[in-house]
Amino acid sequence: QIMDFKVTDIAKFLNGEIIGDKNIRVSNVSKIEEGKPGTLAFLANLKYENFLYSTNASVVLVNKDFVPKENINTTLIKVDDAYQAFASLLDLYMQAKALLKTGIEQPSYIDTTSEIGKEIYVGAFAYIGKNSKIGNNTKLYPQVYIGDNVTIGEDCIIYSGAKVYSDTVIGDRCILHSGSVIGSDGFGFAPMENGKYKKIAQIGNAILEDDVEIGANTTIDCGTMDSTIIRKGSKIDNLVQVGHNCEVGESTVIAAQSGMAGTSKVGKNCKFGGQVGLAGHLTIGDNVFIVLNQVLQNQ
């Protein structure tokens, strides 16, 4: 069970219109084709419309302009956008769930030189280094590592096992999933005459602006001398590599197993399918869609 709401409260939250029984309560969500009594589903894609007439879901969100072709046994809530409304309900649930996590569990370590905000959660075995700042309502789950001189904003969620290297800057409302690594060294090595390689010190940092989400086991390298930047609103999937000195523009989405070599720059509102690769020093403009398995190289 993830919630227990009256249909009237849901309609009020979504600014929707109830068609049917106004006394129903729901305690979970479901797919419309697998709907069960006491659950809420949604219909956004009309190719699933036939399931509406047979679903056992108690409540279904539909678009305001939807007109049923047959009799309906379930209660409808008509909203501007059923898919976005459903997402808003799930977001409300996640926010309520996050509020349950507060306090500092032990054992954990917070250096005395660091500052932590109000209503923070620090899970067991988490570590916060020197001179770092953690904003209000941010949640650090067990086994999170935060290095020295890190700044993390408000209302962030950093899941178990994520690592944030020193000097990283993270904005408000960011999410880091388990296994993600932010600010690790860029891949910089100078070839020597003896055939060996000398490591080039990576003294820059990584910056994540507001509302960025980083998927599980994704790595964002720090800059060599300046910053690797993920601009606000960008969403990066699992198993993605962003090399040193790269920049990802606002509201860009990058699907799993993609990679960006050093100093590549991507504009805003771009979309990368899975396994897209960018060679170093490339510039991608705004509103570009790159499909699955495309590899762009310098010409």
PDB file of C-alpha atoms in Angstrom:
ATOM      1  CA  GLN A   1       0.000   0.000   0.000  1.00  0.00           C
ATOM      2  CA  ILE A   2       1.486   3.350  -1.002  1.00  0.00           C
ATOM      3  CA  MET A   3      -1.311   5.790  -0.165  1.00  0.00           C
ATOM      4  CA  ASP A   4      -4.843   6.153   1.128  1.00  0.00           C
ATOM      5  CA  PHE A   5      -6.699   9.033  -0.497  1.00  0.00           C
ATOM      6  CA  LYS A   6     -10.284  10.056  -1.107  1.00  0.00           C
ATOM      7  CA  VAL A   7     -11.132  10.536  -4.773  1.00  0.00           C
ATOM      8  CA  THR A   8     -12.308  14.055  -3.896  1.00  0.00           C
ATOM      9  CA  ASP A   9      -8.870  14.903  -2.482  1.00  0.00           C
ATOM     10  CA  ILE A  10      -7.155  13.532  -5.588  1.00  0.00           C
ATOM     11  CA  ALA A  11      -9.422  15.540  -7.871  1.00  0.00           C
ATOM     12  CA  LYS A  12      -8.773  18.686  -5.859  1.00  0.00           C
ATOM     13  CA  PHE A  13      -5.000  18.166  -5.986  1.00  0.00           C
ATOM     14  CA  LEU A  14      -5.113  17.608  -9.762  1.00  0.00           C
ATOM     15  CA  ASN A  15      -7.745  20.290 -10.432  1.00  0.00           C
ATOM     16  CA  GLY A  16      -9.834  17.569 -12.055  1.00  0.00           C
ATOM     17  CA  GLU A  17     -13.532  16.771 -12.475  1.00  0.00           C
ATOM     18  CA  ILE A  18     -15.020  13.592 -10.966  1.00  0.00           C
ATOM     19  CA  ILE A  19     -17.362  11.515 -13.119  1.00  0.00           C
ATOM     20  CA  GLY A  20     -18.872   8.776 -10.967  1.00  0.00           C
ATOM     21  CA  ASP A  21     -18.754   7.811  -7.283  1.00  0.00           C
ATOM     22  CA  LYS A  22     -17.290  10.619  -5.162  1.00  0.00           C
ATOM     23  CA  ASN A  23     -16.997   8.475  -2.025  1.00  0.00           C
ATOM     24  CA  ILE A  24     -14.339   6.057  -3.284  1.00  0.00           C
ATOM     25  CA  ARG A  25     -10.922   5.763  -1.666  1.00  0.00           C
ATOM     26  CA  VAL A  26      -7.793   4.378  -3.322  1.00  0.00           C
ATOM     27  CA  SER A  27      -4.763   2.849  -1.659  1.00  0.00           C
ATOM     28  CA  ASN A  28      -2.514   1.951  -4.585  1.00  0.00           C
ATOM     29  CA  VAL A  29      -1.898   2.474  -8.301  1.00  0.00           C
ATOM     30  CA  SER A  30      -2.091   0.038 -11.198  1.00  0.00           C
ATOM     31  CA  LYS A  31      -1.841  -0.302 -14.949  1.00  0.00           C
ATOM     32  CA  ILE A  32      -5.235   0.094 -16.544  1.00  0.00           C
ATOM     33  CA  GLU A  33      -5.045  -3.396 -18.064  1.00  0.00           C
ATOM     34  CA  GLU A  34      -4.235  -4.896 -14.647  1.00  0.00           C
ATOM     35  CA  GLY A  35      -6.486  -2.684 -12.520  1.00  0.00           C
ATOM     36  CA  LYS A  36      -7.730  -3.957  -9.185  1.00  0.00           C
ATOM     37  CA  PRO A  37     -10.352  -2.590  -6.792  1.00  0.00           C
ATOM     38  CA  GLY A  38      -8.935   0.148  -4.594  1.00  0.00           C
ATOM     39  CA  THR A  39      -6.343   1.242  -7.180  1.00  0.00           C
ATOM     40  CA  LEU A  40      -5.957   4.263  -9.429  1.00  0.00           C
ATOM     41  CA  ALA A  41      -4.924   3.964 -13.091  1.00  0.00           C
ATOM     42  CA  PHE A  42      -4.636   6.353 -16.009  1.00  0.00           C
ATOM     43  CA  LEU A  43      -5.527   6.402 -19.703  1.00  0.00           C
ATOM     44  CA  ALA A  44      -3.314   8.661 -21.807  1.00  0.00           C
ATOM     45  CA  ASN A  45      -2.759   6.575 -24.937  1.00  0.00           C
ATOM     46  CA  LEU A  46      -6.024   5.718 -26.686  1.00  0.00           C
ATOM     47  CA  LYS A  47      -4.681   2.391 -27.934  1.00  0.00           C
ATOM     48  CA  TYR A  48      -5.381   1.193 -24.375  1.00  0.00           C
ATOM     49  CA  GLU A  49      -8.933   2.555 -24.391  1.00  0.00           C
ATOM     50  CA  ASN A  50     -10.520  -0.903 -24.634  1.00  0.00           C
ATOM     51  CA  PHE A  51      -9.137  -1.748 -21.183  1.00  0.00           C
ATOM     52  CA  LEU A  52     -11.100   1.144 -19.680  1.00  0.00           C
ATOM     53  CA  TYR A  53     -14.369  -0.709 -20.233  1.00  0.00           C
ATOM     54  CA  SER A  54     -13.221  -3.856 -18.438  1.00  0.00           C
ATOM     55  CA  THR A  55     -10.752  -2.576 -15.833  1.00  0.00           C
ATOM     56  CA  ASN A  56     -11.352  -3.257 -12.144  1.00  0.00           C
ATOM     57  CA  ALA A  57      -9.467  -0.125 -11.101  1.00  0.00           C
ATOM     58  CA  SER A  58     -11.634   2.052  -8.881  1.00  0.00           C
ATOM     59  CA  VAL A  59     -10.472   5.334 -10.390  1.00  0.00           C
ATOM     60  CA  VAL A  60      -9.009   6.186 -13.794  1.00  0.00           C
ATOM     61  CA  LEU A  61      -7.461   9.487 -14.831  1.00  0.00           C
ATOM     62  CA  VAL A  62      -8.449  10.567 -18.351  1.00  0.00           C
ATOM     63  CA  ASN A  63      -7.944  13.673 -20.453  1.00  0.00           C
ATOM     64  CA  LYS A  64     -10.702  16.284 -20.329  1.00  0.00           C
ATOM     65  CA  ASP A  65     -11.500  15.851 -23.986  1.00  0.00           C
ATOM     66  CA  PHE A  66     -11.968  12.083 -23.705  1.00  0.00           C
ATOM     67  CA  VAL A  67     -15.433  10.805 -24.670  1.00  0.00           C
ATOM     68  CA  PRO A  68     -16.131   7.124 -23.852  1.00  0.00           C
ATOM     69  CA  LYS A  69     -17.621   4.889 -26.526  1.00  0.00           C
ATOM     70  CA  GLU A  70     -19.174   2.391 -24.094  1.00  0.00           C
ATOM     71  CA  ASN A  71     -20.562   2.268 -20.562  1.00  0.00           C
ATOM     72  CA  ILE A  72     -17.958   2.621 -17.813  1.00  0.00           C
ATOM     73  CA  ASN A  73     -18.132   0.973 -14.393  1.00  0.00           C
ATOM     74  CA  THR A  74     -15.241   2.886 -12.867  1.00  0.00           C
ATOM     75  CA  THR A  75     -14.994   6.453 -11.571  1.00  0.00           C
ATOM     76  CA  LEU A  76     -13.191   8.903 -13.846  1.00  0.00           C
ATOM     77  CA  ILE A  77     -11.234  12.007 -12.992  1.00  0.00           C
ATOM     78  CA  LYS A  78     -10.927  14.280 -16.010  1.00  0.00           C
ATOM     79  CA  VAL A  79      -7.719  16.313 -16.063  1.00  0.00           C
ATOM     80  CA  ASP A  80      -5.773  18.411 -18.571  1.00  0.00           C
ATOM     81  CA  ASP A  81      -3.117  15.724 -19.099  1.00  0.00           C
ATOM     82  CA  ALA A  82      -3.688  12.251 -17.634  1.00  0.00           C
ATOM     83  CA  TYR A  83      -0.051  11.155 -17.913  1.00  0.00           C
ATOM     84  CA  GLN A  84       1.304  14.273 -16.224  1.00  0.00           C
ATOM     85  CA  ALA A  85      -1.398  14.067 -13.557  1.00  0.00           C
ATOM     86  CA  PHE A  86      -0.457  10.475 -12.777  1.00  0.00           C
ATOM     87  CA  ALA A  87       3.204  11.499 -12.550  1.00  0.00           C
ATOM     88  CA  SER A  88       2.245  14.297 -10.155  1.00  0.00           C
ATOM     89  CA  LEU A  89       0.497  11.825  -7.867  1.00  0.00           C
ATOM     90  CA  LEU A  90       3.553   9.567  -7.795  1.00  0.00           C
ATOM     91  CA  ASP A  91       5.715  12.591  -7.085  1.00  0.00           C
ATOM     92  CA  LEU A  92       3.435  13.541  -4.192  1.00  0.00           C
ATOM     93  CA  TYR A  93       3.836  10.046  -2.784  1.00  0.00           C
ATOM     94  CA  MET A  94       7.625  10.169  -3.100  1.00  0.00           C
ATOM     95  CA  GLN A  95       7.730  13.524  -1.335  1.00  0.00           C
ATOM     96  CA  ALA A  96       5.611  12.191   1.507  1.00  0.00           C
ATOM     97  CA  LYS A  97       7.816   9.126   1.775  1.00  0.00           C
ATOM     98  CA  ALA A  98      10.976  11.250   1.822  1.00  0.00           C
ATOM     99  CA  LEU A  99       9.626  13.333   4.713  1.00  0.00           C
ATOM    100  CA  LEU A 100       9.630  10.198   6.852  1.00  0.00           C
ATOM    101  CA  LYS A 101      13.439  10.080   6.629  1.00  0.00           C
ATOM    102  CA  THR A 102      15.022  12.538   9.055  1.00  0.00           C
ATOM    103  CA  GLY A 103      17.800  12.522  11.603  1.00  0.00           C
ATOM    104  CA  ILE A 104      21.352  11.248  11.723  1.00  0.00           C
ATOM    105  CA  GLU A 105      21.829   7.526  12.072  1.00  0.00           C
ATOM    106  CA  GLN A 106      24.836   5.962  13.740  1.00  0.00           C
ATOM    107  CA  PRO A 107      27.452   4.996  12.950  1.00  0.00           C
ATOM    108  CA  SER A 108      28.059   7.835  10.491  1.00  0.00           C
ATOM    109  CA  TYR A 109      30.687  10.566  10.243  1.00  0.00           C
ATOM    110  CA  ILE A 110      30.185  14.300   9.759  1.00  0.00           C
ATOM    111  CA  ASP A 111      33.303  16.435  10.069  1.00  0.00           C
ATOM    112  CA  THR A 112      32.950  19.230  12.598  1.00  0.00           C
ATOM    113  CA  THR A 113      33.860  21.827   9.947  1.00  0.00           C
ATOM    114  CA  SER A 114      30.897  20.906   7.759  1.00  0.00           C
ATOM    115  CA  GLU A 115      27.446  22.485   7.892  1.00  0.00           C
ATOM    116  CA  ILE A 116      24.210  20.567   7.589  1.00  0.00           C
ATOM    117  CA  GLY A 117      20.732  22.017   7.118  1.00  0.00           C
ATOM    118  CA  LYS A 118      17.400  21.421   8.803  1.00  0.00           C
ATOM    119  CA  GLU A 119      15.361  18.232   8.416  1.00  0.00           C
ATOM    120  CA  ILE A 120      18.356  16.454   6.930  1.00  0.00           C
ATOM    121  CA  TYR A 121      18.711  12.688   6.835  1.00  0.00           C
ATOM    122  CA  VAL A 122      22.098  10.996   7.098  1.00  0.00           C
ATOM    123  CA  GLY A 123      21.951   7.218   6.922  1.00  0.00           C
ATOM    124  CA  ALA A 124      24.200   4.786   8.729  1.00  0.00           C
ATOM    125  CA  PHE A 125      27.814   4.525   7.517  1.00  0.00           C
ATOM    126  CA  ALA A 126      27.543   7.734   5.511  1.00  0.00           C
ATOM    127  CA  TYR A 127      30.587  10.057   5.466  1.00  0.00           C
ATOM    128  CA  ILE A 128      30.753  13.841   5.085  1.00  0.00           C
ATOM    129  CA  GLY A 129      34.236  15.368   4.806  1.00  0.00           C
ATOM    130  CA  LYS A 130      35.673  18.741   5.752  1.00  0.00           C
ATOM    131  CA  ASN A 131      34.149  22.128   4.951  1.00  0.00           C
ATOM    132  CA  SER A 132      31.142  20.718   3.126  1.00  0.00           C
ATOM    133  CA  LYS A 133      27.625  22.166   3.154  1.00  0.00           C
ATOM    134  CA  ILE A 134      24.418  20.140   2.924  1.00  0.00           C
ATOM    135  CA  GLY A 135      21.148  22.032   2.375  1.00  0.00           C
ATOM    136  CA  ASN A 136      17.793  21.734   4.120  1.00  0.00           C
ATOM    137  CA  ASN A 137      15.677  18.599   3.601  1.00  0.00           C
ATOM    138  CA  THR A 138      18.427  16.744   1.758  1.00  0.00           C
ATOM    139  CA  LYS A 139      18.576  12.980   2.258  1.00  0.00           C
ATOM    140  CA  LEU A 140      21.848  11.042   2.277  1.00  0.00           C
ATOM    141  CA  TYR A 141      21.120   7.330   2.385  1.00  0.00           C
ATOM    142  CA  PRO A 142      23.419   4.766   4.054  1.00  0.00           C
ATOM    143  CA  GLN A 143      26.965   4.410   2.731  1.00  0.00           C
ATOM    144  CA  VAL A 144      26.968   7.695   0.831  1.00  0.00           C
ATOM    145  CA  TYR A 145      30.381   9.359   0.571  1.00  0.00           C
ATOM    146  CA  ILE A 146      30.677  13.157   0.460  1.00  0.00           C
ATOM    147  CA  GLY A 147      34.220  14.518   0.116  1.00  0.00           C
ATOM    148  CA  ASP A 148      35.757  17.780   1.286  1.00  0.00           C
ATOM    149  CA  ASN A 149      34.538  21.225   0.184  1.00  0.00           C
ATOM    150  CA  VAL A 150      31.360  19.829  -1.363  1.00  0.00           C
ATOM    151  CA  THR A 151      28.232  21.965  -1.648  1.00  0.00           C
ATOM    152  CA  ILE A 152      24.846  20.237  -1.946  1.00  0.00           C
ATOM    153  CA  GLY A 153      21.630  22.238  -2.132  1.00  0.00           C
ATOM    154  CA  GLU A 154      18.183  21.717  -0.656  1.00  0.00           C
ATOM    155  CA  ASP A 155      15.713  18.865  -1.219  1.00  0.00           C
ATOM    156  CA  CYS A 156      18.268  16.545  -2.797  1.00  0.00           C
ATOM    157  CA  ILE A 157      18.206  12.754  -2.574  1.00  0.00           C
ATOM    158  CA  ILE A 158      21.474  10.827  -2.691  1.00  0.00           C
ATOM    159  CA  TYR A 159      20.890   7.103  -2.623  1.00  0.00           C
ATOM    160  CA  SER A 160      23.024   4.434  -0.985  1.00  0.00           C
ATOM    161  CA  GLY A 161      26.521   3.963  -2.328  1.00  0.00           C
ATOM    162  CA  ALA A 162      26.745   7.179  -4.340  1.00  0.00           C
ATOM    163  CA  LYS A 163      30.135   8.941  -4.166  1.00  0.00           C
ATOM    164  CA  VAL A 164      30.625  12.691  -4.427  1.00  0.00           C
ATOM    165  CA  TYR A 165      34.267  13.713  -4.772  1.00  0.00           C
ATOM    166  CA  SER A 166      35.767  16.816  -3.161  1.00  0.00           C
ATOM    167  CA  ASP A 167      34.941  20.274  -4.523  1.00  0.00           C
ATOM    168  CA  THR A 168      31.770  19.126  -6.299  1.00  0.00           C
ATOM    169  CA  VAL A 169      28.849  21.569  -6.411  1.00  0.00           C
ATOM    170  CA  ILE A 170      25.292  20.205  -6.559  1.00  0.00           C
ATOM    171  CA  GLY A 171      22.194  22.403  -6.800  1.00  0.00           C
ATOM    172  CA  ASP A 172      18.697  22.032  -5.376  1.00  0.00           C
ATOM    173  CA  ARG A 173      16.316  19.104  -5.944  1.00  0.00           C
ATOM    174  CA  CYS A 174      18.948  16.846  -7.499  1.00  0.00           C
ATOM    175  CA  ILE A 175      18.812  13.051  -7.348  1.00  0.00           C
ATOM    176  CA  LEU A 176      21.857  10.770  -7.427  1.00  0.00           C
ATOM    177  CA  HIS A 177      21.107   7.075  -7.721  1.00  0.00           C
ATOM    178  CA  SER A 178      23.098   4.248  -6.176  1.00  0.00           C
ATOM    179  CA  GLY A 179      26.595   3.717  -7.501  1.00  0.00           C
ATOM    180  CA  SER A 180      26.830   7.069  -9.249  1.00  0.00           C
ATOM    181  CA  VAL A 181      30.191   8.834  -8.967  1.00  0.00           C
ATOM    182  CA  ILE A 182      30.411  12.607  -9.305  1.00  0.00           C
ATOM    183  CA  GLY A 183      33.752  14.389  -9.716  1.00  0.00           C
ATOM    184  CA  SER A 184      36.046  11.407 -10.311  1.00  0.00           C
ATOM    185  CA  ASP A 185      39.324  12.040 -12.167  1.00  0.00           C
ATOM    186  CA  GLY A 186      39.195  12.645 -15.888  1.00  0.00           C
ATOM    187  CA  PHE A 187      41.079  10.211 -18.110  1.00  0.00           C
ATOM    188  CA  GLY A 188      44.225  12.287 -18.639  1.00  0.00           C
ATOM    189  CA  PHE A 189      47.632  10.673 -19.218  1.00  0.00           C
ATOM    190  CA  ALA A 190      50.669  12.014 -21.078  1.00  0.00           C
ATOM    191  CA  PRO A 191      52.701   9.459 -23.102  1.00  0.00           C
ATOM    192  CA  MET A 192      56.377   9.317 -22.194  1.00  0.00           C
ATOM    193  CA  GLU A 193      59.445   8.340 -24.209  1.00  0.00           C
ATOM    194  CA  ASN A 194      59.827   5.094 -22.280  1.00  0.00           C
ATOM    195  CA  GLY A 195      56.369   3.981 -23.403  1.00  0.00           C
ATOM    196  CA  LYS A 196      54.760   4.619 -20.044  1.00  0.00           C
ATOM    197  CA  TYR A 197      52.108   7.199 -19.181  1.00  0.00           C
ATOM    198  CA  LYS A 198      52.302  10.050 -16.699  1.00  0.00           C
ATOM    199  CA  LYS A 199      49.055  10.954 -14.980  1.00  0.00           C
ATOM    200  CA  ILE A 200      47.887  14.526 -15.535  1.00  0.00           C
ATOM    201  CA  ALA A 201      46.491  15.895 -12.295  1.00  0.00           C
ATOM    202  CA  GLN A 202      42.778  16.673 -12.507  1.00  0.00           C
ATOM    203  CA  ILE A 203      42.315  19.757 -10.348  1.00  0.00           C
ATOM    204  CA  GLY A 204      38.930  20.970 -11.606  1.00  0.00           C
ATOM    205  CA  ASN A 205      35.524  19.997 -10.281  1.00  0.00           C
ATOM    206  CA  ALA A 206      32.051  18.856 -11.313  1.00  0.00           C
ATOM    207  CA  ILE A 207      28.947  21.036 -11.149  1.00  0.00           C
ATOM    208  CA  LEU A 208      25.355  19.784 -11.209  1.00  0.00           C
ATOM    209  CA  GLU A 209      22.820  22.591 -11.437  1.00  0.00           C
ATOM    210  CA  ASP A 210      19.259  22.462 -10.061  1.00  0.00           C
ATOM    211  CA  ASP A 211      16.844  19.608 -10.838  1.00  0.00           C
ATOM    212  CA  VAL A 212      19.455  17.253 -12.300  1.00  0.00           C
ATOM    213  CA  GLU A 213      19.006  13.486 -11.973  1.00  0.00           C
ATOM    214  CA  ILE A 214      21.913  11.054 -12.350  1.00  0.00           C
ATOM    215  CA  GLY A 215      21.233   7.350 -12.883  1.00  0.00           C
ATOM    216  CA  ALA A 216      22.745   4.353 -11.139  1.00  0.00           C
ATOM    217  CA  ASN A 217      26.416   3.616 -11.871  1.00  0.00           C
ATOM    218  CA  THR A 218      26.810   6.760 -13.974  1.00  0.00           C
ATOM    219  CA  THR A 219      30.098   8.650 -13.734  1.00  0.00           C
ATOM    220  CA  ILE A 220      30.659  12.377 -14.149  1.00  0.00           C
ATOM    221  CA  ASP A 221      34.374  13.242 -14.301  1.00  0.00           C
ATOM    222  CA  CYS A 222      35.751  16.476 -12.888  1.00  0.00           C
ATOM    223  CA  GLY A 223      37.422  19.027 -15.150  1.00  0.00           C
ATOM    224  CA  THR A 224      41.163  18.982 -15.693  1.00  0.00           C
ATOM    225  CA  MET A 225      41.543  22.613 -14.613  1.00  0.00           C
ATOM    226  CA  ASP A 226      37.998  23.990 -14.727  1.00  0.00           C
ATOM    227  CA  SER A 227      34.554  22.367 -14.443  1.00  0.00           C
ATOM    228  CA  THR A 228      32.457  19.615 -15.949  1.00  0.00           C
ATOM    229  CA  ILE A 229      28.913  21.009 -15.938  1.00  0.00           C
ATOM    230  CA  ILE A 230      25.494  19.374 -16.070  1.00  0.00           C
ATOM    231  CA  ARG A 231      23.019  22.206 -16.600  1.00  0.00           C
ATOM    232  CA  LYS A 232      19.694  22.511 -14.805  1.00  0.00           C
ATOM    233  CA  GLY A 233      16.887  20.103 -15.508  1.00  0.00           C
ATOM    234  CA  SER A 234      19.029  17.515 -17.307  1.00  0.00           C
ATOM    235  CA  LYS A 235      18.352  13.823 -16.745  1.00  0.00           C
ATOM    236  CA  ILE A 236      21.081  11.222 -17.244  1.00  0.00           C
ATOM    237  CA  ASP A 237      20.249   7.515 -17.251  1.00  0.00           C
ATOM    238  CA  ASN A 238      22.141   4.566 -15.765  1.00  0.00           C
ATOM    239  CA  LEU A 239      25.607   3.522 -16.950  1.00  0.00           C
ATOM    240  CA  VAL A 240      26.533   6.775 -18.681  1.00  0.00           C
ATOM    241  CA  GLN A 241      30.059   8.232 -18.815  1.00  0.00           C
ATOM    242  CA  VAL A 242      30.578  12.005 -19.005  1.00  0.00           C
ATOM    243  CA  GLY A 243      34.248  12.859 -19.490  1.00  0.00           C
ATOM    244  CA  HIS A 244      36.275  15.749 -18.107  1.00  0.00           C
ATOM    245  CA  ASN A 245      35.432  19.316 -19.130  1.00  0.00           C
ATOM    246  CA  CYS A 246      32.173  18.251 -20.805  1.00  0.00           C
ATOM    247  CA  GLU A 247      29.042  20.349 -20.639  1.00  0.00           C
ATOM    248  CA  VAL A 248      25.470  19.067 -20.896  1.00  0.00           C
ATOM    249  CA  GLY A 249      22.902  21.767 -21.630  1.00  0.00           C
ATOM    250  CA  GLU A 250      19.629  22.490 -19.874  1.00  0.00           C
ATOM    251  CA  SER A 251      16.851  19.893 -19.962  1.00  0.00           C
ATOM    252  CA  THR A 252      18.867  17.422 -22.018  1.00  0.00           C
ATOM    253  CA  VAL A 253      18.162  13.711 -21.542  1.00  0.00           C
ATOM    254  CA  ILE A 254      20.759  10.986 -22.111  1.00  0.00           C
ATOM    255  CA  ALA A 255      19.781   7.300 -22.164  1.00  0.00           C
ATOM    256  CA  ALA A 256      21.757   4.366 -20.765  1.00  0.00           C
ATOM    257  CA  GLN A 257      25.206   3.278 -21.934  1.00  0.00           C
ATOM    258  CA  SER A 258      25.920   6.548 -23.708  1.00  0.00           C
ATOM    259  CA  GLY A 259      29.294   8.233 -23.377  1.00  0.00           C
ATOM    260  CA  MET A 260      30.868  11.639 -23.891  1.00  0.00           C
ATOM    261  CA  ALA A 261      34.615  11.973 -24.329  1.00  0.00           C
ATOM    262  CA  GLY A 262      36.454  14.931 -22.824  1.00  0.00           C
ATOM    263  CA  THR A 263      35.535  18.530 -23.645  1.00  0.00           C
ATOM    264  CA  SER A 264      32.419  17.674 -25.640  1.00  0.00           C
ATOM    265  CA  LYS A 265      29.576  20.143 -25.315  1.00  0.00           C
ATOM    266  CA  VAL A 266      25.896  19.388 -25.755  1.00  0.00           C
ATOM    267  CA  GLY A 267      23.200  22.044 -26.087  1.00  0.00           C
ATOM    268  CA  LYS A 268      19.859  22.323 -24.344  1.00  0.00           C
ATOM    269  CA  ASN A 269      16.774  20.164 -24.894  1.00  0.00           C
ATOM    270  CA  CYS A 270      18.747  17.413 -26.634  1.00  0.00           C
ATOM    271  CA  LYS A 271      17.803  13.727 -26.540  1.00  0.00           C
ATOM    272  CA  PHE A 272      20.321  10.877 -26.764  1.00  0.00           C
ATOM    273  CA  GLY A 273      19.122   7.321 -27.265  1.00  0.00           C
ATOM    274  CA  GLY A 274      20.934   4.394 -25.662  1.00  0.00           C
ATOM    275  CA  GLN A 275      24.593   3.740 -26.511  1.00  0.00           C
ATOM    276  CA  VAL A 276      25.180   7.070 -28.239  1.00  0.00           C
ATOM    277  CA  GLY A 277      28.851   8.033 -28.218  1.00  0.00           C
ATOM    278  CA  LEU A 278      30.515  11.433 -28.641  1.00  0.00           C
ATOM    279  CA  ALA A 279      34.222  11.794 -29.443  1.00  0.00           C
ATOM    280  CA  GLY A 280      36.215  14.495 -27.685  1.00  0.00           C
ATOM    281  CA  HIS A 281      35.918  18.220 -28.427  1.00  0.00           C
ATOM    282  CA  LEU A 282      32.578  17.930 -30.276  1.00  0.00           C
ATOM    283  CA  THR A 283      29.859  20.553 -30.038  1.00  0.00           C
ATOM    284  CA  ILE A 284      26.204  19.531 -30.367  1.00  0.00           C
ATOM    285  CA  GLY A 285      23.624  22.298 -30.810  1.00  0.00           C
ATOM    286  CA  ASP A 286      20.237  22.726 -29.156  1.00  0.00           C
ATOM    287  CA  ASN A 287      17.213  20.472 -29.734  1.00  0.00           C
ATOM    288  CA  VAL A 288      19.245  17.664 -31.315  1.00  0.00           C
ATOM    289  CA  PHE A 289      17.973  14.068 -31.225  1.00  0.00           C
ATOM    290  CA  ILE A 290      20.631  11.373 -31.660  1.00  0.00           C
ATOM    291  CA  VAL A 291      19.329   7.844 -32.055  1.00  0.00           C
ATOM    292  CA  LEU A 292      20.477   4.494 -30.710  1.00  0.00           C
ATOM    293  CA  ASN A 293      24.022   3.316 -31.474  1.00  0.00           C
ATOM    294  CA  GLN A 294      25.123   6.508 -33.242  1.00  0.00           C
ATOM    295  CA  VAL A 295      28.786   7.354 -32.699  1.00  0.00           C
ATOM    296  CA  LEU A 296      29.865  10.891 -33.621  1.00  0.00           C
ATOM    297  CA  GLN A 297      33.540  11.488 -34.326  1.00  0.00           C
ATOM    298  CA  ASN A 298      35.705  14.429 -35.207  1.00  0.00           C
ATOM    299  CA  GLN A 299      35.986  14.905 -38.968  1.00  0.00           C
TER     300      GLN A 299
END
